[in-house]
mmCIF file of C-alpha atoms in Angstrom:
data_model
loop_
_atom_site.group_PDB
_atom_site.id
_atom_site.type_symbol
_atom_site.label_atom_id
_atom_site.label_comp_id
_atom_site.label_asym_id
_atom_site.label_seq_id
_atom_site.Cartn_x
_atom_site.Cartn_y
_atom_site.Cartn_z
ATOM 1 C CA MET A 1 18.544 -29.899 7.719
ATOM 2 C CA ALA A 2 18.632 -26.703 5.681
ATOM 3 C CA SER A 3 15.064 -27.190 4.557
ATOM 4 C CA ILE A 4 13.648 -27.574 8.045
ATOM 5 C CA LYS A 5 15.522 -24.479 9.209
ATOM 6 C CA HIS A 6 13.860 -22.646 6.340
ATOM 7 C CA ARG A 7 10.418 -23.851 7.428
ATOM 8 C CA ILE A 8 10.949 -22.832 11.038
ATOM 9 C CA LYS A 9 11.842 -19.371 9.918
ATOM 10 C CA CYS A 10 8.800 -19.132 7.703
ATOM 11 C CA GLU A 11 6.219 -20.644 10.038
ATOM 12 C CA ASP A 12 7.322 -19.803 13.520
ATOM 13 C CA GLY A 13 9.238 -16.615 12.831
ATOM 14 C CA ALA A 14 6.713 -14.725 10.757
ATOM 15 C CA GLU A 15 6.953 -11.610 12.913
ATOM 16 C CA SER A 16 10.758 -11.507 12.933
ATOM 17 C CA ASP A 17 10.911 -12.151 9.183
ATOM 18 C CA SER A 18 8.387 -9.401 8.578
ATOM 19 C CA ALA A 19 10.341 -6.965 10.740
ATOM 20 C CA PHE A 20 13.486 -7.819 8.782
ATOM 21 C CA SER A 21 11.657 -7.356 5.475
ATOM 22 C CA ILE A 22 10.262 -3.966 6.511
ATOM 23 C CA ILE A 23 13.666 -2.764 7.697
ATOM 24 C CA LEU A 24 15.313 -4.009 4.498
ATOM 25 C CA LEU A 25 12.739 -2.313 2.277
ATOM 26 C CA PHE A 26 13.151 0.919 4.257
ATOM 27 C CA LEU A 27 16.961 0.848 4.099
ATOM 28 C CA LEU A 28 16.903 0.241 0.354
ATOM 29 C CA LEU A 29 15.239 3.628 -0.026
ATOM 30 C CA PHE A 30 18.586 5.232 0.908
ATOM 31 C CA THR A 31 20.652 3.244 -1.574
ATOM 32 C CA SER A 32 20.944 3.068 -5.337
ATOM 33 C CA LEU A 33 18.349 0.263 -5.194
ATOM 34 C CA TRP A 34 15.634 2.587 -3.884
ATOM 35 C CA SER A 35 13.435 1.794 -6.882
ATOM 36 C CA ILE A 36 13.017 -1.809 -5.679
ATOM 37 C CA SER A 37 11.298 -0.654 -2.498
ATOM 38 C CA LEU A 38 9.072 1.801 -4.359
ATOM 39 C CA LEU A 39 8.053 -0.811 -6.904
ATOM 40 C CA TYR A 40 7.274 -3.354 -4.197
ATOM 41 C CA PHE A 41 5.166 -0.914 -2.165
ATOM 42 C CA ALA A 42 3.300 0.013 -5.345
ATOM 43 C CA TRP A 43 2.723 -3.710 -5.972
ATOM 44 C CA LEU A 44 1.593 -4.157 -2.368
ATOM 45 C CA TYR A 45 -0.967 -1.381 -2.773
ATOM 46 C CA LEU A 46 -2.362 -2.819 -6.006
ATOM 47 C CA ASP A 47 -2.300 -6.424 -4.740
ATOM 48 C CA TRP A 48 -3.645 -5.752 -1.243
ATOM 49 C CA ASP A 49 -6.969 -7.567 -1.668
ATOM 50 C CA THR A 50 -5.620 -10.707 -3.366
ATOM 51 C CA PRO A 51 -5.461 -12.805 -0.130
ATOM 52 C CA ASN A 52 -9.195 -12.099 0.299
ATOM 53 C CA GLN A 53 -9.987 -12.966 -3.304
ATOM 54 C CA GLY A 54 -8.815 -16.554 -3.541
ATOM 55 C CA GLY A 55 -5.089 -15.976 -3.195
ATOM 56 C CA ARG A 56 -2.424 -16.794 -5.761
ATOM 57 C CA CYS A 57 -1.284 -20.408 -5.597
ATOM 58 C CA SER A 58 1.767 -21.576 -7.528
ATOM 59 C CA MET A 59 1.972 -25.260 -8.435
ATOM 60 C CA TRP A 60 5.592 -24.682 -9.412
ATOM 61 C CA LYS A 61 6.411 -23.710 -5.841
ATOM 62 C CA ARG A 62 4.325 -26.517 -4.359
ATOM 63 C CA ASN A 63 6.487 -28.970 -6.307
ATOM 64 C CA TRP A 64 9.837 -27.703 -5.036
ATOM 65 C CA THR A 65 12.225 -30.497 -4.080
ATOM 66 C CA ILE A 66 12.945 -28.803 -0.740
ATOM 67 C CA TRP A 67 9.526 -29.881 0.567
ATOM 68 C CA LYS A 68 10.545 -33.542 0.226
ATOM 69 C CA TYR A 69 13.460 -32.875 2.565
ATOM 70 C CA LEU A 70 11.002 -31.289 4.982
ATOM 71 C CA ARG A 71 8.767 -34.366 4.719
ATOM 72 C CA ASP A 72 11.639 -36.771 5.333
ATOM 73 C CA TYR A 73 13.046 -34.888 8.329
ATOM 74 C CA PHE A 74 10.238 -36.014 10.661
ATOM 75 C CA PRO A 75 8.955 -37.920 8.508
ATOM 76 C CA ILE A 76 5.448 -36.729 7.517
ATOM 77 C CA LYS A 77 2.810 -39.018 6.010
ATOM 78 C CA LEU A 78 -0.642 -38.444 4.536
ATOM 79 C CA VAL A 79 -3.175 -41.230 5.118
ATOM 80 C CA LYS A 80 -6.234 -41.464 2.891
ATOM 81 C CA THR A 81 -9.237 -43.282 4.392
ATOM 82 C CA ALA A 82 -11.893 -42.571 1.759
ATOM 83 C CA GLU A 83 -12.356 -41.287 -1.769
ATOM 84 C CA LEU A 84 -13.211 -37.608 -2.155
ATOM 85 C CA PRO A 85 -15.060 -37.131 -5.465
ATOM 86 C CA PRO A 86 -14.106 -33.919 -7.296
ATOM 87 C CA ASP A 87 -17.742 -33.122 -8.122
ATOM 88 C CA ARG A 88 -18.254 -31.349 -4.800
ATOM 89 C CA ASN A 89 -16.492 -28.932 -2.463
ATOM 90 C CA TYR A 90 -15.052 -29.728 0.958
ATOM 91 C CA VAL A 91 -14.537 -27.935 4.259
ATOM 92 C CA MET A 92 -11.838 -29.785 6.183
ATOM 93 C CA GLY A 93 -11.339 -29.219 9.888
ATOM 94 C CA ALA A 94 -7.650 -29.657 10.737
ATOM 95 C CA HIS A 95 -6.683 -30.731 14.269
ATOM 96 C CA PRO A 96 -4.775 -30.101 16.439
ATOM 97 C CA HIS A 97 -3.721 -26.439 16.322
ATOM 98 C CA ARG A 98 -0.152 -26.656 17.583
ATOM 99 C CA ILE A 99 2.950 -24.479 17.673
ATOM 100 C CA MET A 100 3.741 -25.225 14.042
ATOM 101 C CA GLY A 101 1.274 -26.745 11.604
ATOM 102 C CA ILE A 102 4.037 -28.586 9.799
ATOM 103 C CA GLY A 103 1.902 -31.584 8.874
ATOM 104 C CA PHE A 104 -0.860 -29.399 7.444
ATOM 105 C CA PHE A 105 1.559 -27.223 5.492
ATOM 106 C CA CYS A 106 3.471 -30.190 4.093
ATOM 107 C CA ASN A 107 0.369 -32.119 3.041
ATOM 108 C CA PHE A 108 -1.903 -29.325 1.798
ATOM 109 C CA CYS A 109 0.496 -26.577 0.643
ATOM 110 C CA THR A 110 3.088 -28.766 -1.049
ATOM 111 C CA GLU A 111 3.099 -31.836 -3.262
ATOM 112 C CA SER A 112 5.665 -33.694 -1.163
ATOM 113 C CA ASN A 113 3.021 -36.315 -0.336
ATOM 114 C CA ALA A 114 1.292 -36.014 -3.722
ATOM 115 C CA PHE A 115 -2.056 -34.629 -2.557
ATOM 116 C CA SER A 116 -3.172 -33.880 -6.116
ATOM 117 C CA LYS A 117 -2.413 -37.471 -7.189
ATOM 118 C CA GLN A 118 -4.137 -39.060 -4.206
ATOM 119 C CA PHE A 119 -7.153 -36.784 -4.692
ATOM 120 C CA PRO A 120 -7.281 -35.922 -8.414
ATOM 121 C CA GLY A 121 -9.419 -32.952 -9.339
ATOM 122 C CA LEU A 122 -9.165 -31.303 -5.923
ATOM 123 C CA ARG A 123 -7.383 -28.048 -5.066
ATOM 124 C CA SER A 124 -6.360 -27.649 -1.430
ATOM 125 C CA LEU A 125 -6.126 -24.244 0.260
ATOM 126 C CA LEU A 126 -4.965 -23.749 3.844
ATOM 127 C CA THR A 127 -6.450 -20.813 5.767
ATOM 128 C CA THR A 128 -4.880 -18.438 8.262
ATOM 129 C CA LEU A 129 -5.674 -15.082 9.887
ATOM 130 C CA ALA A 130 -6.181 -12.177 7.491
ATOM 131 C CA ARG A 131 -3.777 -9.934 9.420
ATOM 132 C CA VAL A 132 -0.856 -12.209 8.497
ATOM 133 C CA PHE A 133 -1.127 -10.977 4.906
ATOM 134 C CA CYS A 134 -0.257 -7.459 6.039
ATOM 135 C CA LEU A 135 3.349 -8.606 6.452
ATOM 136 C CA PRO A 136 5.470 -7.556 3.447
ATOM 137 C CA ILE A 137 7.283 -10.277 1.492
ATOM 138 C CA TYR A 138 5.995 -13.003 3.849
ATOM 139 C CA ARG A 139 2.518 -12.628 2.349
ATOM 140 C CA GLU A 140 3.906 -13.535 -1.081
ATOM 141 C CA TYR A 141 5.478 -16.673 0.330
ATOM 142 C CA LEU A 142 2.177 -17.719 1.924
ATOM 143 C CA MET A 143 -0.031 -17.028 -1.078
ATOM 144 C CA THR A 144 2.159 -18.865 -3.567
ATOM 145 C CA SER A 145 2.040 -21.872 -1.223
ATOM 146 C CA GLY A 146 -1.757 -21.947 -1.328
ATOM 147 C CA VAL A 147 -2.450 -20.198 1.976
ATOM 148 C CA ILE A 148 -5.462 -17.877 1.985
ATOM 149 C CA SER A 149 -7.299 -15.589 4.367
ATOM 150 C CA VAL A 150 -9.931 -17.181 6.598
ATOM 151 C CA ASP A 151 -12.156 -14.151 5.943
ATOM 152 C CA ARG A 152 -15.790 -15.219 5.498
ATOM 153 C CA GLN A 153 -16.331 -13.432 2.179
ATOM 154 C CA ASN A 154 -13.169 -14.999 0.803
ATOM 155 C CA LEU A 155 -14.259 -18.513 1.717
ATOM 156 C CA ASP A 156 -17.764 -17.887 0.373
ATOM 157 C CA GLN A 157 -16.248 -16.813 -2.942
ATOM 158 C CA ILE A 158 -14.004 -19.876 -3.192
ATOM 159 C CA LEU A 159 -16.756 -22.358 -2.359
ATOM 160 C CA SER A 160 -19.097 -20.705 -4.861
ATOM 161 C CA GLN A 161 -16.734 -21.263 -7.773
ATOM 162 C CA ASN A 162 -17.390 -23.580 -10.700
ATOM 163 C CA PRO A 163 -16.251 -26.199 -11.311
ATOM 164 C CA CYS A 164 -16.263 -27.859 -7.901
ATOM 165 C CA GLY A 165 -13.278 -29.543 -6.277
ATOM 166 C CA GLN A 166 -12.342 -26.730 -3.904
ATOM 167 C CA VAL A 167 -10.878 -27.875 -0.563
ATOM 168 C CA VAL A 168 -10.744 -25.326 2.248
ATOM 169 C CA VAL A 169 -8.622 -26.498 5.185
ATOM 170 C CA ILE A 170 -9.386 -24.647 8.435
ATOM 171 C CA VAL A 171 -7.298 -25.152 11.587
ATOM 172 C CA VAL A 172 -10.342 -24.911 13.814
ATOM 173 C CA GLY A 173 -8.900 -24.811 17.335
ATOM 174 C CA GLY A 174 -7.391 -21.351 17.026
ATOM 175 C CA ALA A 175 -5.070 -19.571 19.410
ATOM 176 C CA GLN A 176 -6.589 -21.043 22.560
ATOM 177 C CA GLU A 177 -5.822 -24.606 21.526
ATOM 178 C CA ALA A 178 -2.128 -23.815 21.038
ATOM 179 C CA LEU A 179 -1.848 -23.562 24.827
ATOM 180 C CA TYR A 180 -2.576 -27.309 25.106
ATOM 181 C CA SER A 181 0.122 -28.397 22.680
ATOM 182 C CA GLY A 182 2.554 -30.327 24.843
ATOM 183 C CA PRO A 183 3.703 -33.881 24.052
ATOM 184 C CA GLY A 184 1.080 -36.503 24.819
ATOM 185 C CA GLN A 185 -1.767 -33.991 25.004
ATOM 186 C CA HIS A 186 -4.826 -34.450 22.823
ATOM 187 C CA CYS A 187 -7.092 -31.588 23.886
ATOM 188 C CA LEU A 188 -9.132 -29.813 21.217
ATOM 189 C CA SER A 189 -10.873 -26.468 21.643
ATOM 190 C CA LEU A 190 -13.867 -27.357 19.524
ATOM 191 C CA LEU A 191 -17.143 -27.330 21.463
ATOM 192 C CA ASN A 192 -17.785 -23.637 20.801
ATOM 193 C CA HIS A 193 -16.176 -23.483 17.354
ATOM 194 C CA LYS A 194 -19.003 -23.911 14.854
ATOM 195 C CA GLY A 195 -18.323 -21.348 12.143
ATOM 196 C CA PHE A 196 -16.773 -23.940 9.819
ATOM 197 C CA VAL A 197 -19.959 -26.032 10.052
ATOM 198 C CA ARG A 198 -22.086 -23.002 9.209
ATOM 199 C CA LEU A 199 -19.813 -22.348 6.220
ATOM 200 C CA ALA A 200 -20.246 -25.911 4.973
ATOM 201 C CA LEU A 201 -24.029 -25.671 5.307
ATOM 202 C CA ARG A 202 -24.255 -22.420 3.352
ATOM 203 C CA HIS A 203 -22.508 -24.055 0.390
ATOM 204 C CA GLY A 204 -23.503 -27.698 0.756
ATOM 205 C CA ALA A 205 -19.822 -28.610 1.098
ATOM 206 C CA SER A 206 -18.931 -31.941 2.683
ATOM 207 C CA LEU A 207 -17.241 -31.816 6.088
ATOM 208 C CA VAL A 208 -14.027 -33.811 6.448
ATOM 209 C CA PRO A 209 -12.268 -34.281 9.827
ATOM 210 C CA ILE A 210 -8.458 -34.343 9.839
ATOM 211 C CA TYR A 211 -6.190 -35.363 12.695
ATOM 212 C CA SER A 212 -2.421 -34.952 12.547
ATOM 213 C CA PHE A 213 -0.851 -37.450 14.940
ATOM 214 C CA GLY A 214 2.559 -36.456 16.268
ATOM 215 C CA GLU A 215 2.065 -32.727 15.656
ATOM 216 C CA ASN A 216 2.053 -32.107 19.403
ATOM 217 C CA ASP A 217 5.280 -34.067 19.980
ATOM 218 C CA ILE A 218 7.735 -31.946 17.992
ATOM 219 C CA PHE A 219 8.066 -29.271 20.699
ATOM 220 C CA ASN A 220 7.993 -29.166 24.473
ATOM 221 C CA VAL A 221 5.554 -26.497 25.656
ATOM 222 C CA LYS A 222 5.471 -24.752 29.017
ATOM 223 C CA THR A 223 1.913 -24.624 30.348
ATOM 224 C CA PHE A 224 0.550 -22.601 33.265
ATOM 225 C CA PRO A 225 -2.391 -23.182 35.655
ATOM 226 C CA ALA A 226 -5.578 -21.386 34.651
ATOM 227 C CA ASP A 227 -5.555 -19.384 37.899
ATOM 228 C CA SER A 228 -1.969 -18.130 37.519
ATOM 229 C CA TRP A 229 -1.012 -14.594 36.496
ATOM 230 C CA LYS A 230 1.068 -15.992 33.646
ATOM 231 C CA TYR A 231 -1.978 -17.675 32.126
ATOM 232 C CA ARG A 232 -3.997 -14.484 32.535
ATOM 233 C CA CYS A 233 -1.264 -12.600 30.691
ATOM 234 C CA GLN A 234 -1.482 -15.100 27.841
ATOM 235 C CA MET A 235 -5.261 -14.640 27.633
ATOM 236 C CA THR A 236 -4.957 -10.847 27.666
ATOM 237 C CA PHE A 237 -2.359 -10.963 24.914
ATOM 238 C CA LYS A 238 -4.568 -13.286 22.852
ATOM 239 C CA LYS A 239 -7.533 -10.914 23.120
ATOM 240 C CA LEU A 240 -5.417 -7.955 22.014
ATOM 241 C CA VAL A 241 -3.346 -9.549 19.256
ATOM 242 C CA GLY A 242 -5.247 -12.675 18.205
ATOM 243 C CA PHE A 243 -2.755 -15.424 19.067
ATOM 244 C CA SER A 244 -1.401 -16.942 22.264
ATOM 245 C CA PRO A 245 2.237 -16.392 23.240
ATOM 246 C CA CYS A 246 3.584 -19.861 24.067
ATOM 247 C CA ILE A 247 6.860 -20.767 25.710
ATOM 248 C CA PHE A 248 8.272 -23.741 23.837
ATOM 249 C CA PHE A 249 11.546 -25.359 22.869
ATOM 250 C CA GLY A 250 12.850 -28.207 20.771
ATOM 251 C CA GLN A 251 16.361 -29.349 19.994
ATOM 252 C CA SER A 252 19.441 -27.455 18.918
ATOM 253 C CA ILE A 253 21.046 -27.503 15.503
ATOM 254 C CA PHE A 254 24.437 -27.575 17.249
ATOM 255 C CA LEU A 255 25.943 -30.687 18.757
ATOM 256 C CA GLY A 256 26.569 -30.611 22.485
ATOM 257 C CA THR A 257 23.545 -28.515 23.442
ATOM 258 C CA SER A 258 20.269 -29.980 24.637
ATOM 259 C CA TRP A 259 17.639 -27.504 23.481
ATOM 260 C CA GLY A 260 16.827 -24.933 20.831
ATOM 261 C CA LEU A 261 14.130 -24.008 18.312
ATOM 262 C CA MET A 262 14.600 -26.923 15.932
ATOM 263 C CA PRO A 263 11.620 -29.294 16.198
ATOM 264 C CA PHE A 264 12.266 -32.824 17.437
ATOM 265 C CA ARG A 265 12.336 -35.509 14.782
ATOM 266 C CA ARG A 266 9.029 -37.215 15.541
ATOM 267 C CA PRO A 267 6.820 -38.966 12.968
ATOM 268 C CA ILE A 268 3.766 -36.934 11.918
ATOM 269 C CA THR A 269 0.845 -38.793 10.365
ATOM 270 C CA THR A 270 -1.990 -36.683 8.976
ATOM 271 C CA VAL A 271 -5.149 -38.773 8.568
ATOM 272 C CA LEU A 272 -8.059 -37.577 6.408
ATOM 273 C CA GLY A 273 -11.395 -38.952 7.569
ATOM 274 C CA ARG A 274 -14.486 -39.882 5.629
ATOM 275 C CA PRO A 275 -16.600 -37.034 4.261
ATOM 276 C CA ILE A 276 -19.837 -36.063 5.990
ATOM 277 C CA ASP A 277 -22.452 -35.112 3.400
ATOM 278 C CA VAL A 278 -24.012 -31.741 4.188
ATOM 279 C CA PRO A 279 -27.092 -30.281 2.446
ATOM 280 C CA GLN A 280 -27.041 -26.712 1.206
ATOM 281 C CA VAL A 281 -28.922 -24.443 3.597
ATOM 282 C CA LEU A 282 -28.466 -20.790 2.703
ATOM 283 C CA HIS A 283 -29.638 -19.620 6.117
ATOM 284 C CA PRO A 284 -28.879 -22.447 8.566
ATOM 285 C CA THR A 285 -30.548 -22.387 11.957
ATOM 286 C CA GLU A 286 -28.737 -23.062 15.211
ATOM 287 C CA GLU A 287 -30.385 -26.492 15.244
ATOM 288 C CA ASP A 288 -28.938 -27.253 11.805
ATOM 289 C CA VAL A 289 -25.469 -26.154 12.888
ATOM 290 C CA ASP A 290 -25.619 -28.074 16.176
ATOM 291 C CA HIS A 291 -26.750 -31.248 14.407
ATOM 292 C CA TYR A 292 -23.862 -31.344 11.927
ATOM 293 C CA HIS A 293 -21.408 -30.118 14.540
ATOM 294 C CA THR A 294 -22.333 -33.128 16.680
ATOM 295 C CA LEU A 295 -21.909 -35.452 13.696
ATOM 296 C CA TYR A 296 -18.506 -33.913 13.070
ATOM 297 C CA LEU A 297 -17.377 -34.392 16.689
ATOM 298 C CA LYS A 298 -18.375 -38.046 16.559
ATOM 299 C CA ALA A 299 -16.598 -38.582 13.240
ATOM 300 C CA LEU A 300 -13.431 -36.911 14.532
ATOM 301 C CA ASP A 301 -13.467 -38.972 17.712
ATOM 302 C CA ARG A 302 -13.977 -42.164 15.697
ATOM 303 C CA LEU A 303 -11.089 -41.188 13.386
ATOM 304 C CA PHE A 304 -8.809 -40.698 16.383
ATOM 305 C CA GLU A 305 -9.782 -44.025 17.967
ATOM 306 C CA GLU A 306 -9.312 -45.979 14.721
ATOM 307 C CA HIS A 307 -5.797 -44.702 14.033
ATOM 308 C CA LYS A 308 -4.263 -43.766 17.387
ATOM 309 C CA GLU A 309 -2.474 -47.056 18.146
ATOM 310 C CA SER A 310 -0.965 -47.347 14.669
ATOM 311 C CA CYS A 311 0.389 -43.811 15.167
ATOM 312 C CA GLY A 312 2.012 -44.526 18.530
ATOM 313 C CA VAL A 313 -0.710 -43.186 20.827
ATOM 314 C CA PRO A 314 -1.493 -45.416 23.852
ATOM 315 C CA ALA A 315 -4.771 -47.326 23.692
ATOM 316 C CA ASP A 316 -6.058 -45.703 26.892
ATOM 317 C CA THR A 317 -5.638 -42.179 25.472
ATOM 318 C CA HIS A 318 -8.743 -40.392 24.220
ATOM 319 C CA LEU A 319 -9.601 -37.020 22.722
ATOM 320 C CA THR A 320 -10.765 -34.291 25.084
ATOM 321 C CA PHE A 321 -13.102 -31.661 23.671
ATOM 322 C CA LEU A 322 -12.989 -28.295 25.400
#
């Protein structure tokens, strides 16, 4: 229970944690511990570009025992469907983009499901918005977990490294898709998201579809009609800030109350699909991108159909691409 509370704070409360960290660092300036704040801000200045230069992953942190408690709370599983040879790089599209990417974090930023043993020779890195790394203290937590900036130059640098075996995990759907994250919904904002395919083509990295079943069942989400003023407010906020404000709730940590911010205990099964071989094309055309994007959509749909019933999804449920 303590571990999952920690994860909620870190994933879903990034802004509040950052505000607390900034206030704490500021208040320390007026105490006998003022040097701590000055040293950290000096470190922040010198280390500012690290999230855009491959990050700073700590295997020691990824092996913390607390992540196993996180895994067992839901529980979270990682399903391997094919071998991924370490003699190449991979661009993995992670779906769906929900309120909390608990399955993606657990499987690709920790060793609770033994990613490095299931896929020896591979190093997994989960991407997020570059602006998140402007948050003091929280940025250190993210980087040591193996989270990096989704900045294009950063990804180009990582996928150009030798030896191979780099795995870049991109949650493709973005802020828009988070609005379709209620239980039982399987809607992916993917038809106009092609940048990850272009990235794979530039480096000849294999594309791998990922679907995390159960990710959309751990919270109830309030949705609004597209023609309502509330939905328009969400879209305006997304354009200004970069993410969609969602109204959601789960269960309470206290007995006797029916709702809160603790996620429901629902099984999450993250399934890695078969790799799609992609040739290296330094300057891919729109036809190249469209071709491999179509192959990716078909592979993702096939992955969903093959595993949905074993993961508790009704047989008559299908993916919807938006």
